XYZ file of C-alpha atoms in Angstrom:
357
model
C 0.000 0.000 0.000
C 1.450 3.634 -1.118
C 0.306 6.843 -1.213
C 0.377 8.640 -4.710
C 1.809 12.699 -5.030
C 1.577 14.330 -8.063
C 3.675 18.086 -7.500
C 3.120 20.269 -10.880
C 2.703 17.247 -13.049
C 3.262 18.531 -16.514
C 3.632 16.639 -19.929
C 4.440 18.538 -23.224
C 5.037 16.772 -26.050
C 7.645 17.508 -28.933
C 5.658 19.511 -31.202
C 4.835 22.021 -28.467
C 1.654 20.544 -27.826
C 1.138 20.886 -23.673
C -1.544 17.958 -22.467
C -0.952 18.216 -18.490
C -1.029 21.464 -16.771
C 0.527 21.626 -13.223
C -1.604 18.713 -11.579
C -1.247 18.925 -7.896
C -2.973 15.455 -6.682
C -2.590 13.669 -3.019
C -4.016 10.447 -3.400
C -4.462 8.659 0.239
C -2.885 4.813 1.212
C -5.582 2.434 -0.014
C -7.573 5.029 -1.564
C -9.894 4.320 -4.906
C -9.119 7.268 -7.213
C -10.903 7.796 -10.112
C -9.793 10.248 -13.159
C -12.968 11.401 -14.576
C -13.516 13.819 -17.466
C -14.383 14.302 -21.119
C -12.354 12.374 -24.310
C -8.688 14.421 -24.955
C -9.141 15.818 -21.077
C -5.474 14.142 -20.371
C -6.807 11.498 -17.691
C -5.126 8.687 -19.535
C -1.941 10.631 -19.956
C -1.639 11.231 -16.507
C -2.357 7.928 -15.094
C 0.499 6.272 -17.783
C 3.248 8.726 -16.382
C 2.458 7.398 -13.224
C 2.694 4.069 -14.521
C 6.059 5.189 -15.990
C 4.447 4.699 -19.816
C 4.885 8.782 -20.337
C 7.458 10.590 -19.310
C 6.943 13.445 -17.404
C 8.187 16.696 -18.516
C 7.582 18.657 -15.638
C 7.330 18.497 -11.851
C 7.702 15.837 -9.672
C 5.719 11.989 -8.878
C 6.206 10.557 -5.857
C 4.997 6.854 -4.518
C 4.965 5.868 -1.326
C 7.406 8.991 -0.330
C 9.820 8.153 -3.202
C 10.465 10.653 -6.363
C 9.371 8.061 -9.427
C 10.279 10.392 -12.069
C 13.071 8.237 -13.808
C 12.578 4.839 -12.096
C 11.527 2.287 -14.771
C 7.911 1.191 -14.667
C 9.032 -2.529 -13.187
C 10.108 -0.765 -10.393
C 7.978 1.328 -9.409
C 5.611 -1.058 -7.277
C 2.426 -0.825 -9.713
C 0.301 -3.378 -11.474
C -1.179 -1.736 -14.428
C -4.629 -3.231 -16.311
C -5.280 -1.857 -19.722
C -8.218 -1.273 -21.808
C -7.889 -4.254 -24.257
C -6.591 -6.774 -21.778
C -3.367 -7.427 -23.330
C -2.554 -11.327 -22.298
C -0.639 -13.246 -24.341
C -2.830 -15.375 -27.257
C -0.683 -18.610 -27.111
C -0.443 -18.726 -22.837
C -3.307 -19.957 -21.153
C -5.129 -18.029 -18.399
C -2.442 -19.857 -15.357
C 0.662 -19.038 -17.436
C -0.579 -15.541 -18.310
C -1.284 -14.623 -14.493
C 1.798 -16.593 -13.546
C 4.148 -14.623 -16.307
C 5.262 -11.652 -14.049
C 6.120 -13.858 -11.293
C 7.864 -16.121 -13.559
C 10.032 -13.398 -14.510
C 10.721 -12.115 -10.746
C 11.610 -15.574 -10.094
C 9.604 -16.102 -7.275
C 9.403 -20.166 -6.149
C 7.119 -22.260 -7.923
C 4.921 -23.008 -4.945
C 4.374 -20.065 -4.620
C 3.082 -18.732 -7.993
C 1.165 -21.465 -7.635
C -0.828 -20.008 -4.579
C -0.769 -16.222 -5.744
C -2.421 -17.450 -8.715
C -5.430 -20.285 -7.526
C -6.158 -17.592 -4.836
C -6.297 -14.749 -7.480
C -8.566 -17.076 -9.380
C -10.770 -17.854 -6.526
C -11.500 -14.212 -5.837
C -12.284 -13.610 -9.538
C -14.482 -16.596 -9.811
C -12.194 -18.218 -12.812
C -10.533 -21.112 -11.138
C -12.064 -23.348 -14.283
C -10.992 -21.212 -16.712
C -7.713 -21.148 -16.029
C -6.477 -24.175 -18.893
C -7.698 -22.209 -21.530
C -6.320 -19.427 -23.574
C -7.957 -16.108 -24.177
C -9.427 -16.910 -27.351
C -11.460 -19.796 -26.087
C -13.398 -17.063 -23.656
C -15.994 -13.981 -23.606
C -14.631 -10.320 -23.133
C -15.642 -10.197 -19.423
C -14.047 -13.584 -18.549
C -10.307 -11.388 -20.676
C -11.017 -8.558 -18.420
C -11.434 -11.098 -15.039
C -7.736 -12.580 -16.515
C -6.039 -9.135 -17.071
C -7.110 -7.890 -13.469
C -5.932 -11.186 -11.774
C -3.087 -10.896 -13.644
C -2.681 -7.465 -11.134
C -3.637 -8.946 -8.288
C -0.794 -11.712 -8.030
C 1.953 -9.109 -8.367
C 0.420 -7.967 -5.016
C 1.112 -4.076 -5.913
C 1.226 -1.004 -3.719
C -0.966 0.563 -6.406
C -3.460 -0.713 -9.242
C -3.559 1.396 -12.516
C -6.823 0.828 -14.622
C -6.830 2.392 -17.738
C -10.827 2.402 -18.656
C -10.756 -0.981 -18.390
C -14.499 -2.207 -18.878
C -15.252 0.136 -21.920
C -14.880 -3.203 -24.656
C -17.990 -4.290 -22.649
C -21.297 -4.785 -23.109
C -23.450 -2.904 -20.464
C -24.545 -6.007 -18.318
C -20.643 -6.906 -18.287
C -19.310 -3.579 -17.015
C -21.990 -3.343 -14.000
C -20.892 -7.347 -13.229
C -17.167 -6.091 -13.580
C -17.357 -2.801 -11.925
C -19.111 -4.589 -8.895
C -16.091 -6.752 -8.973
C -13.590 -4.553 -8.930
C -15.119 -2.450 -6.476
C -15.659 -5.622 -3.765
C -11.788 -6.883 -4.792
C -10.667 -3.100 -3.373
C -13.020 -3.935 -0.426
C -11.840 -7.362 0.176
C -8.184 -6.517 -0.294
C -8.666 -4.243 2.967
C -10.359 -6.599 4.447
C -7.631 -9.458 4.258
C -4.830 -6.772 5.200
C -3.774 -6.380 2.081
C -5.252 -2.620 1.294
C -4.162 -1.186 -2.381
C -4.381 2.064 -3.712
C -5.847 1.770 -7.310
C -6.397 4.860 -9.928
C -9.115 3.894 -12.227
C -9.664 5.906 -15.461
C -13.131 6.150 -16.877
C -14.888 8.719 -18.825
C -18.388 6.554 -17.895
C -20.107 8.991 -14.314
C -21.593 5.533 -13.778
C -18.581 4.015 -13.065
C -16.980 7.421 -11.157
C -20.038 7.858 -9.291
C -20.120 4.398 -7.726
C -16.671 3.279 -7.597
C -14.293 5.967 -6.044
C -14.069 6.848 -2.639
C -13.033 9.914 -4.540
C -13.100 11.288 -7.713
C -10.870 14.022 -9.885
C -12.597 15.763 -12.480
C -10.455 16.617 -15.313
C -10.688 18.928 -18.325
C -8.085 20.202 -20.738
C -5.195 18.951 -18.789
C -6.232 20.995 -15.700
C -7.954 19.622 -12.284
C -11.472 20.906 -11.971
C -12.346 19.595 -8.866
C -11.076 16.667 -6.580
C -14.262 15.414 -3.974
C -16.351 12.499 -2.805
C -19.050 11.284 -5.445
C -21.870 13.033 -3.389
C -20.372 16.330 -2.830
C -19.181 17.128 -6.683
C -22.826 15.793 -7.759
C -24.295 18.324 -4.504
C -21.832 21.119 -4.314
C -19.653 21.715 -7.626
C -17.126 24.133 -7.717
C -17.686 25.058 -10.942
C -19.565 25.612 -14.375
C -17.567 22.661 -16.096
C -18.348 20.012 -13.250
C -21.940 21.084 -12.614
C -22.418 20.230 -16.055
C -20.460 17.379 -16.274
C -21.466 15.129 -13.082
C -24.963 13.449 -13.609
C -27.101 12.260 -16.167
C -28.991 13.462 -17.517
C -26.984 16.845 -17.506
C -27.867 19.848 -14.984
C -29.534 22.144 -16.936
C -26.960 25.462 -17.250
C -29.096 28.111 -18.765
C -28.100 31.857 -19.582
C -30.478 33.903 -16.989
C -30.876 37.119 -15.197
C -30.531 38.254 -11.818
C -33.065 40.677 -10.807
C -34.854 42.034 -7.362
C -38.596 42.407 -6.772
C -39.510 44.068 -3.414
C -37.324 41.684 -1.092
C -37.177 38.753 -3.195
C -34.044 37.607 -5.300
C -35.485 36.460 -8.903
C -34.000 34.357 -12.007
C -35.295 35.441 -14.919
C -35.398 33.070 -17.958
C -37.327 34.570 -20.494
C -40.841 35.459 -19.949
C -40.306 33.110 -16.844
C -39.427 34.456 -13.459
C -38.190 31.902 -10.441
C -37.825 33.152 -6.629
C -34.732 31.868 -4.647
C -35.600 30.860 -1.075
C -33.683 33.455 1.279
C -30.515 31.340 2.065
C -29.493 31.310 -1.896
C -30.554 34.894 -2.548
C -28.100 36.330 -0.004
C -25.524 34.205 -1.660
C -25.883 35.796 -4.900
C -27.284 39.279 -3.895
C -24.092 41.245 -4.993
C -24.869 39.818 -8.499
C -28.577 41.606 -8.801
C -28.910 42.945 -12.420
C -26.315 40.811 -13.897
C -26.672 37.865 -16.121
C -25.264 34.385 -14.353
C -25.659 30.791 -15.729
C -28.591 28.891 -13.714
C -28.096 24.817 -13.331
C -30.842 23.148 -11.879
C -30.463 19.275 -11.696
C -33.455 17.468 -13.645
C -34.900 15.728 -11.160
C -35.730 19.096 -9.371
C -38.020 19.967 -11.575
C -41.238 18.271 -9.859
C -45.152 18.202 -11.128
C -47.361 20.816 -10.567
C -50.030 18.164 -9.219
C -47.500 16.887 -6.564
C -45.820 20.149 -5.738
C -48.849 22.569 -5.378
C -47.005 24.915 -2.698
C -44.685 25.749 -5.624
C -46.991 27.666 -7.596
C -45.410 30.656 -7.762
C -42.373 29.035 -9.447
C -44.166 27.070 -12.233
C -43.991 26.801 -15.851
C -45.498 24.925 -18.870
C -43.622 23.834 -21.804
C -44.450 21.593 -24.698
C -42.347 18.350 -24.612
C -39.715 18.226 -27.290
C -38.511 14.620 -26.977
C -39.373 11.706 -24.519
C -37.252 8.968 -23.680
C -38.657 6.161 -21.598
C -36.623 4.044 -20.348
C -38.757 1.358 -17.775
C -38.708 2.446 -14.604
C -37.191 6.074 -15.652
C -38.677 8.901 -17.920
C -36.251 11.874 -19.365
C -38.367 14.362 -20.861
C -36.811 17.557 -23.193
C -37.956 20.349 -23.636
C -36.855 24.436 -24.329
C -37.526 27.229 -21.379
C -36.638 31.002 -22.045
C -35.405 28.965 -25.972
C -33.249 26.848 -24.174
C -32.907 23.072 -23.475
C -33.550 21.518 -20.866
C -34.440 18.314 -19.779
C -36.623 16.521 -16.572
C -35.762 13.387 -15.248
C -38.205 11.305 -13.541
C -39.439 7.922 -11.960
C -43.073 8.933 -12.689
C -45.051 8.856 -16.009
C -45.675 12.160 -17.538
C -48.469 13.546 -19.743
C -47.215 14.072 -23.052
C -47.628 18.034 -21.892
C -45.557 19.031 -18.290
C -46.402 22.162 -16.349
C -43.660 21.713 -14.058
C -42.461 23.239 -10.878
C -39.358 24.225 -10.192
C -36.719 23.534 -6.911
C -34.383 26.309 -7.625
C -31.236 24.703 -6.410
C -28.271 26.532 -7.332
C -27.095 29.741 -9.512
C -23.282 29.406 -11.075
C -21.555 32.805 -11.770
């Protein structure tokens, strides 16, 4: 187990082109990490100069207390599991797990027990005479992160490692992964592991924290709850969640001793503790995100007349047991996630949650 510093991580490559801006990143001693953000955002990048894949052109890595910066990737006490699961095609499951240890020289006997045990956990004991051909995508994926596990590291790397996947695969595999960090502290054996995704499903449920990354620069570095609840920022509010908070262009004006948004011929009042937040911004235009699923039904929410409107329905997507519904306000988009069945027109009330200068 090792903590993981990154001190003014930079990477720019030859041609001038700068992907990593000055990261500044303390991830805790059996922590689950999670680099979150959009394609190009550098979360990949980053995560291979830790592995020692990239170098690093600027400022300084440190694992476990010790500057990693030019110590070879073998060294550097990390077990890294890649997107397309890279085991060898002629070695069967056993000799692929086994490989690395092979090559360390550890004693037979005892390859022999990293690897059954590794197995066990990953529920592929009977799969382990065949070769990676002979098996399904999930069952590759189960291989590659055993193949981790028997190096015992201080720190896992996954590099969006379920995205091959079919969508019932990557919730059986990202429940797996998430109960092998569990079980690993558990059994004494606590790793740190930095898991890239771009998927919020997968950040949202699987980190203890997550970093949200755009353009090479941190946006915001929390707990699930508190980015989804409290972002820092325009780029994560709209980011975290799904369907999107809706970030709308609005006004900020005063009527009497209430605090209004103004979106088109629409005007919302902010209870009292949000209006003195944003007072000094009266008369100024400010982006308003409201989550979807705070925009409630006029039947159900009939104290919140006052801050009701009705919209035709652009678009519906049902999807079982949830509803997103689209539609324009003040000419812009928006949508309304619910658990309830609509009417194919919404007069909606509105929970004004937050304002974002």
């Amino acid at each position: 187990m090792a903590a993981v510093t990154l001190k003014g991580i930079e990477k720019e490559y030859d041609n001038g082109f700068k992907a990593v801006h000055g990261i500044d990143l303390e991830i805790k001693e059996g922590e689950f990490m999670v680099f979150v953000g959009p394609s190009g955002c550098a979360k990949s990048t980053t995560l291979r100069m830790v592995a020692g894949l990239e170098s690093i052109s600027g400022g300084d890595l440190f694992i476990g207390g010790e500057r990693m910066n030019d110590v070879p990737s073998k060294d550097r006490g990390i077990a890294m599991v890649f997107q397309d699961y890279a085991l060898y095609p002629h070695m069967t499951v056993y000799d692929n797990m086994a490989f690395g240890l092979k090559v360390a020289k550890l004693p037979k006997d005892e390859i022999d027990q990293r690897v059954r045990e590794a197995a066990d956990k990953l529920q592929i004991t009977e799969l382990l005479d065949r070769k990676p051909a002979e098996m399904s995508g999930g069952q590759r994926q189960r291989v590659a992160v055993g193949r981790a596990i028997v190096r015992k590291p201080d720190v896992f790397l996954f590099d969006e490692p379920l995205s091959n996947l079919d969508a019932k695969l990557r919730v059986s595999m990202r429940l797996r992964i998430t109960n092998l960090h569990r079980d690993l502290k558990n059994t004494g054996q606590p790793a740190t592991m930095i898991y890239v995704t771009h998927d919020q499903v997968e950040s949202m449920t699987m980190g203890d924290r997550i970093c949200v990354l755009n353009q090479g620069r941190i946006m915001q570095v929390d707990t699930p709850m508190n980015l989804y609840n409290y972002p820092e920022n325009k780029f994560v509010a709209g980011f975290i969640g799904s369907p999107a908070m809706n970030l709308m262009k609005a006004k900020l004006v005063q009527e009497g001793d209430k605090v209004q948004i103004e979106l088109g011929d629409n005007r919302f009042t902010l209870p009292a503790d949000k209006a003195a937040k944003v007072s000094s911004y009266v008369g100024k235009e400010v982006w308003f995100g409201m989550r979807p699923e705070y925009i409630g039904n006029m039947e159900t929410h009939p104290e919140c007349a006052n801050n009701s409107f009705t919209e035709e329905i652009n678009s519906l997507e049902r999807m079982g047991f949830e509803e997103n519904i689209y539609f324009e306000i003040g000419g812009q988009h928006a949508a309304h996630a619910s658990h309830t069945k609509r009417r194919e027109r919404v007069t909606s009330a509105v929970n004004t949650h937050s304002v974002s200068t």
